[in-house]
mmCIF file with all atom_site columns, C-alpha atoms in Angstrom:
data_model
loop_
_atom_site.group_PDB
_atom_site.id
_atom_site.type_symbol
_atom_site.label_atom_id
_atom_site.label_alt_id
_atom_site.label_comp_id
_atom_site.label_asym_id
_atom_site.label_entity_id
_atom_site.label_seq_id
_atom_site.pdbx_PDB_ins_code
_atom_site.Cartn_x
_atom_site.Cartn_y
_atom_site.Cartn_z
_atom_site.occupancy
_atom_site.B_iso_or_equiv
_atom_site.pdbx_formal_charge
_atom_site.auth_seq_id
_atom_site.auth_comp_id
_atom_site.auth_asym_id
_atom_site.auth_atom_id
_atom_site.pdbx_PDB_model_num
ATOM 1   C CA . UNK O 1 1   ? 0.000   0.000  0.000   1.00 0.00 ? 14  UNK O CA 1
ATOM 2   C CA . UNK O 1 2   ? 0.975   3.628  -0.452  1.00 0.00 ? 15  UNK O CA 1
ATOM 3   C CA . UNK O 1 3   ? 0.316   6.472  1.963   1.00 0.00 ? 16  UNK O CA 1
ATOM 4   C CA . UNK O 1 4   ? -0.235  9.966  0.574   1.00 0.00 ? 17  UNK O CA 1
ATOM 5   C CA . UNK O 1 5   ? 0.239   13.294 2.354   1.00 0.00 ? 18  UNK O CA 1
ATOM 6   C CA . UNK O 1 6   ? -0.692  16.607 0.737   1.00 0.00 ? 19  UNK O CA 1
ATOM 7   C CA . UNK O 1 7   ? 0.873   19.944 1.638   1.00 0.00 ? 20  UNK O CA 1
ATOM 8   C CA . UNK O 1 8   ? 1.229   23.457 0.278   1.00 0.00 ? 21  UNK O CA 1
ATOM 9   C CA . UNK O 1 9   ? -2.287  24.756 0.673   1.00 0.00 ? 22  UNK O CA 1
ATOM 10  C CA . UNK O 1 10  ? -3.099  28.138 2.136   1.00 0.00 ? 23  UNK O CA 1
ATOM 11  C CA . UNK O 1 11  ? -4.781  31.494 1.648   1.00 0.00 ? 24  UNK O CA 1
ATOM 12  C CA . UNK O 1 12  ? -3.977  33.462 -1.495  1.00 0.00 ? 25  UNK O CA 1
ATOM 13  C CA . UNK O 1 13  ? -5.499  36.400 -3.319  1.00 0.00 ? 26  UNK O CA 1
ATOM 14  C CA . UNK O 1 14  ? -7.168  35.986 -6.680  1.00 0.00 ? 27  UNK O CA 1
ATOM 15  C CA . UNK O 1 15  ? -4.571  35.949 -9.439  1.00 0.00 ? 28  UNK O CA 1
ATOM 16  C CA . UNK O 1 16  ? -1.943  34.439 -7.155  1.00 0.00 ? 29  UNK O CA 1
ATOM 17  C CA . UNK O 1 17  ? -0.181  31.088 -7.227  1.00 0.00 ? 30  UNK O CA 1
ATOM 18  C CA . UNK O 1 18  ? 0.322   28.056 -5.018  1.00 0.00 ? 31  UNK O CA 1
ATOM 19  C CA . UNK O 1 19  ? 2.168   24.786 -5.463  1.00 0.00 ? 32  UNK O CA 1
ATOM 20  C CA . UNK O 1 20  ? 0.715   21.706 -3.842  1.00 0.00 ? 33  UNK O CA 1
ATOM 21  C CA . UNK O 1 21  ? 2.809   18.637 -3.082  1.00 0.00 ? 34  UNK O CA 1
ATOM 22  C CA . UNK O 1 22  ? 1.772   15.042 -2.545  1.00 0.00 ? 35  UNK O CA 1
ATOM 23  C CA . UNK O 1 23  ? 4.399   12.936 -0.804  1.00 0.00 ? 36  UNK O CA 1
ATOM 24  C CA . UNK O 1 24  ? 4.126   9.165  -1.001  1.00 0.00 ? 37  UNK O CA 1
ATOM 25  C CA . UNK O 1 25  ? 5.475   6.578  1.410   1.00 0.00 ? 38  UNK O CA 1
ATOM 26  C CA . UNK O 1 26  ? 5.189   2.854  1.889   1.00 0.00 ? 39  UNK O CA 1
ATOM 27  C CA . UNK O 1 27  ? 5.506   2.054  -1.773  1.00 0.00 ? 40  UNK O CA 1
ATOM 28  C CA . UNK O 1 28  ? 7.022   3.807  -4.786  1.00 0.00 ? 41  UNK O CA 1
ATOM 29  C CA . UNK O 1 29  ? 4.755   6.427  -6.316  1.00 0.00 ? 42  UNK O CA 1
ATOM 30  C CA . UNK O 1 30  ? 6.066   5.308  -9.710  1.00 0.00 ? 43  UNK O CA 1
ATOM 31  C CA . UNK O 1 31  ? 3.851   2.240  -9.334  1.00 0.00 ? 44  UNK O CA 1
ATOM 32  C CA . UNK O 1 32  ? 0.742   4.401  -9.728  1.00 0.00 ? 45  UNK O CA 1
ATOM 33  C CA . UNK O 1 33  ? -1.082  6.772  -11.962 1.00 0.00 ? 46  UNK O CA 1
ATOM 34  C CA . UNK O 1 34  ? -1.913  9.777  -9.800  1.00 0.00 ? 47  UNK O CA 1
ATOM 35  C CA . UNK O 1 35  ? -4.438  12.576 -9.795  1.00 0.00 ? 48  UNK O CA 1
ATOM 36  C CA . UNK O 1 36  ? -5.616  15.673 -7.992  1.00 0.00 ? 49  UNK O CA 1
ATOM 37  C CA . UNK O 1 37  ? -9.239  16.111 -7.016  1.00 0.00 ? 50  UNK O CA 1
ATOM 38  C CA . UNK O 1 38  ? -10.918 18.886 -5.062  1.00 0.00 ? 51  UNK O CA 1
ATOM 39  C CA . UNK O 1 39  ? -14.026 19.283 -2.981  1.00 0.00 ? 52  UNK O CA 1
ATOM 40  C CA . UNK O 1 40  ? -15.716 22.531 -2.055  1.00 0.00 ? 53  UNK O CA 1
ATOM 41  C CA . UNK O 1 41  ? -18.208 22.775 0.823   1.00 0.00 ? 54  UNK O CA 1
ATOM 42  C CA . UNK O 1 42  ? -21.541 21.267 -0.129  1.00 0.00 ? 55  UNK O CA 1
ATOM 43  C CA . UNK O 1 43  ? -20.252 19.961 -3.444  1.00 0.00 ? 56  UNK O CA 1
ATOM 44  C CA . UNK O 1 44  ? -19.103 16.606 -4.729  1.00 0.00 ? 57  UNK O CA 1
ATOM 45  C CA . UNK O 1 45  ? -15.439 15.797 -5.193  1.00 0.00 ? 58  UNK O CA 1
ATOM 46  C CA . UNK O 1 46  ? -14.382 16.830 -8.679  1.00 0.00 ? 59  UNK O CA 1
ATOM 47  C CA . UNK O 1 47  ? -11.518 15.925 -10.952 1.00 0.00 ? 60  UNK O CA 1
ATOM 48  C CA . UNK O 1 48  ? -8.709  18.448 -11.424 1.00 0.00 ? 61  UNK O CA 1
ATOM 49  C CA . UNK O 1 49  ? -5.811  16.712 -13.189 1.00 0.00 ? 62  UNK O CA 1
ATOM 50  C CA . UNK O 1 50  ? -4.231  13.297 -13.721 1.00 0.00 ? 63  UNK O CA 1
ATOM 51  C CA . UNK O 1 51  ? -0.772  12.079 -14.719 1.00 0.00 ? 64  UNK O CA 1
ATOM 52  C CA . UNK O 1 52  ? 0.401   8.630  -15.729 1.00 0.00 ? 65  UNK O CA 1
ATOM 53  C CA . UNK O 1 53  ? 2.985   6.747  -13.672 1.00 0.00 ? 66  UNK O CA 1
ATOM 54  C CA . UNK O 1 54  ? 5.786   7.819  -16.032 1.00 0.00 ? 67  UNK O CA 1
ATOM 55  C CA . UNK O 1 55  ? 4.589   11.387 -16.455 1.00 0.00 ? 68  UNK O CA 1
ATOM 56  C CA . UNK O 1 56  ? 4.181   10.771 -20.160 1.00 0.00 ? 69  UNK O CA 1
ATOM 57  C CA . UNK O 1 57  ? 0.509   11.696 -20.313 1.00 0.00 ? 70  UNK O CA 1
ATOM 58  C CA . UNK O 1 58  ? -1.525  14.332 -18.474 1.00 0.00 ? 71  UNK O CA 1
ATOM 59  C CA . UNK O 1 59  ? -5.116  15.408 -18.554 1.00 0.00 ? 72  UNK O CA 1
ATOM 60  C CA . UNK O 1 60  ? -6.909  18.385 -17.030 1.00 0.00 ? 73  UNK O CA 1
ATOM 61  C CA . UNK O 1 61  ? -10.402 19.522 -16.192 1.00 0.00 ? 74  UNK O CA 1
ATOM 62  C CA . UNK O 1 62  ? -11.563 22.276 -18.529 1.00 0.00 ? 75  UNK O CA 1
ATOM 63  C CA . UNK O 1 63  ? -11.948 24.632 -15.553 1.00 0.00 ? 76  UNK O CA 1
ATOM 64  C CA . UNK O 1 64  ? -8.200  24.540 -14.784 1.00 0.00 ? 77  UNK O CA 1
ATOM 65  C CA . UNK O 1 65  ? -6.666  23.948 -18.208 1.00 0.00 ? 78  UNK O CA 1
ATOM 66  C CA . UNK O 1 66  ? -4.019  26.561 -18.964 1.00 0.00 ? 79  UNK O CA 1
ATOM 67  C CA . UNK O 1 67  ? -3.772  27.634 -15.310 1.00 0.00 ? 80  UNK O CA 1
ATOM 68  C CA . UNK O 1 68  ? -2.755  24.447 -13.452 1.00 0.00 ? 81  UNK O CA 1
ATOM 69  C CA . UNK O 1 69  ? 0.146   22.100 -14.188 1.00 0.00 ? 82  UNK O CA 1
ATOM 70  C CA . UNK O 1 70  ? 0.455   18.581 -12.804 1.00 0.00 ? 83  UNK O CA 1
ATOM 71  C CA . UNK O 1 71  ? 3.897   16.992 -12.559 1.00 0.00 ? 84  UNK O CA 1
ATOM 72  C CA . UNK O 1 72  ? 5.742   14.309 -10.656 1.00 0.00 ? 85  UNK O CA 1
ATOM 73  C CA . UNK O 1 73  ? 9.247   13.440 -9.535  1.00 0.00 ? 86  UNK O CA 1
ATOM 74  C CA . UNK O 1 74  ? 9.396   9.698  -9.016  1.00 0.00 ? 87  UNK O CA 1
ATOM 75  C CA . UNK O 1 75  ? 12.920  9.915  -7.598  1.00 0.00 ? 88  UNK O CA 1
ATOM 76  C CA . UNK O 1 76  ? 11.482  12.059 -4.805  1.00 0.00 ? 89  UNK O CA 1
ATOM 77  C CA . UNK O 1 77  ? 8.290   10.010 -4.579  1.00 0.00 ? 90  UNK O CA 1
ATOM 78  C CA . UNK O 1 78  ? 6.300   13.233 -4.935  1.00 0.00 ? 91  UNK O CA 1
ATOM 79  C CA . UNK O 1 79  ? 3.605   14.654 -7.175  1.00 0.00 ? 92  UNK O CA 1
ATOM 80  C CA . UNK O 1 80  ? 2.905   18.365 -7.615  1.00 0.00 ? 93  UNK O CA 1
ATOM 81  C CA . UNK O 1 81  ? 0.155   20.717 -8.703  1.00 0.00 ? 94  UNK O CA 1
ATOM 82  C CA . UNK O 1 82  ? 1.287   24.182 -9.754  1.00 0.00 ? 95  UNK O CA 1
ATOM 83  C CA . UNK O 1 83  ? -1.716  26.488 -9.587  1.00 0.00 ? 96  UNK O CA 1
ATOM 84  C CA . UNK O 1 84  ? -1.483  29.899 -11.263 1.00 0.00 ? 97  UNK O CA 1
ATOM 85  C CA . UNK O 1 85  ? -4.046  32.633 -11.911 1.00 0.00 ? 98  UNK O CA 1
ATOM 86  C CA . UNK O 1 86  ? -6.112  31.343 -9.024  1.00 0.00 ? 99  UNK O CA 1
ATOM 87  C CA . UNK O 1 87  ? -9.784  32.266 -8.817  1.00 0.00 ? 100 UNK O CA 1
ATOM 88  C CA . UNK O 1 88  ? -12.179 32.310 -5.853  1.00 0.00 ? 101 UNK O CA 1
ATOM 89  C CA . UNK O 1 89  ? -13.986 29.336 -7.390  1.00 0.00 ? 102 UNK O CA 1
ATOM 90  C CA . UNK O 1 90  ? -10.789 27.286 -6.972  1.00 0.00 ? 103 UNK O CA 1
ATOM 91  C CA . UNK O 1 91  ? -11.373 27.367 -3.206  1.00 0.00 ? 104 UNK O CA 1
ATOM 92  C CA . UNK O 1 92  ? -11.633 23.778 -1.979  1.00 0.00 ? 105 UNK O CA 1
ATOM 93  C CA . UNK O 1 93  ? -9.878  20.980 -0.161  1.00 0.00 ? 106 UNK O CA 1
ATOM 94  C CA . UNK O 1 94  ? -7.445  19.397 -2.618  1.00 0.00 ? 107 UNK O CA 1
ATOM 95  C CA . UNK O 1 95  ? -6.751  15.673 -2.501  1.00 0.00 ? 108 UNK O CA 1
ATOM 96  C CA . UNK O 1 96  ? -4.133  13.578 -4.226  1.00 0.00 ? 109 UNK O CA 1
ATOM 97  C CA . UNK O 1 97  ? -5.173  10.078 -5.247  1.00 0.00 ? 110 UNK O CA 1
ATOM 98  C CA . UNK O 1 98  ? -3.349  7.092  -6.705  1.00 0.00 ? 111 UNK O CA 1
ATOM 99  C CA . UNK O 1 99  ? -4.488  4.175  -8.819  1.00 0.00 ? 112 UNK O CA 1
ATOM 100 C CA . UNK O 1 100 ? -2.668  0.958  -9.656  1.00 0.00 ? 113 UNK O CA 1
ATOM 101 C CA . UNK O 1 101 ? -4.209  0.516  -13.091 1.00 0.00 ? 114 UNK O CA 1
ATOM 102 C CA . UNK O 1 102 ? -6.896  3.118  -13.755 1.00 0.00 ? 115 UNK O CA 1
ATOM 103 C CA . UNK O 1 103 ? -6.400  6.502  -15.392 1.00 0.00 ? 116 UNK O CA 1
ATOM 104 C CA . UNK O 1 104 ? -9.588  8.490  -15.233 1.00 0.00 ? 117 UNK O CA 1
ATOM 105 C CA . UNK O 1 105 ? -11.706 11.325 -13.903 1.00 0.00 ? 118 UNK O CA 1
ATOM 106 C CA . UNK O 1 106 ? -13.800 9.544  -11.315 1.00 0.00 ? 119 UNK O CA 1
ATOM 107 C CA . UNK O 1 107 ? -12.745 9.291  -7.645  1.00 0.00 ? 120 UNK O CA 1
ATOM 108 C CA . UNK O 1 108 ? -14.031 5.724  -7.626  1.00 0.00 ? 121 UNK O CA 1
ATOM 109 C CA . UNK O 1 109 ? -11.240 4.729  -10.006 1.00 0.00 ? 122 UNK O CA 1
ATOM 110 C CA . UNK O 1 110 ? -8.568  5.467  -7.400  1.00 0.00 ? 123 UNK O CA 1
ATOM 111 C CA . UNK O 1 111 ? -7.392  3.166  -4.644  1.00 0.00 ? 124 UNK O CA 1
ATOM 112 C CA . UNK O 1 112 ? -5.555  5.530  -2.294  1.00 0.00 ? 125 UNK O CA 1
ATOM 113 C CA . UNK O 1 113 ? -5.964  9.153  -1.219  1.00 0.00 ? 126 UNK O CA 1
ATOM 114 C CA . UNK O 1 114 ? -4.605  11.569 1.317   1.00 0.00 ? 127 UNK O CA 1
ATOM 115 C CA . UNK O 1 115 ? -6.262  13.734 3.957   1.00 0.00 ? 128 UNK O CA 1
ATOM 116 C CA . UNK O 1 116 ? -6.321  16.828 1.775   1.00 0.00 ? 129 UNK O CA 1
ATOM 117 C CA . UNK O 1 117 ? -4.982  20.369 1.971   1.00 0.00 ? 130 UNK O CA 1
ATOM 118 C CA . UNK O 1 118 ? -7.154  23.498 2.098   1.00 0.00 ? 131 UNK O CA 1
ATOM 119 C CA . UNK O 1 119 ? -6.808  26.110 -0.627  1.00 0.00 ? 132 UNK O CA 1
ATOM 120 C CA . UNK O 1 120 ? -8.652  29.393 -0.119  1.00 0.00 ? 133 UNK O CA 1
ATOM 121 C CA . UNK O 1 121 ? -8.658  32.098 -2.778  1.00 0.00 ? 134 UNK O CA 1
ATOM 122 C CA . UNK O 1 122 ? -9.914  35.518 -1.731  1.00 0.00 ? 135 UNK O CA 1
ATOM 123 C CA . UNK O 1 123 ? -11.414 37.990 -4.160  1.00 0.00 ? 136 UNK O CA 1
#
């Protein structure tokens, strides 16, 4: 099994940037495809971005395309989400999730997830 811990969240003004990290332990992150999801109060968890185990393929939600960049460093066992041009509607708890075989946009396709990190964007 792999354990995932997110960090890097915080409070930022609209138009600002944050970089989230997802550190893996217990098993190599390179064994998994990995994704970021987010959940705002009163809303369902929604897909943000996904990256294959090698980093060779990435996919983004339309709402973040061009503003967010997903990446990974398997040597450091860490995945990242660079978030630029942040908007108030990006406010949510952000979760990293890992899947042994799946590569998709549904939380149900992922086997492991962390506790989340809060991102708050003020207007």
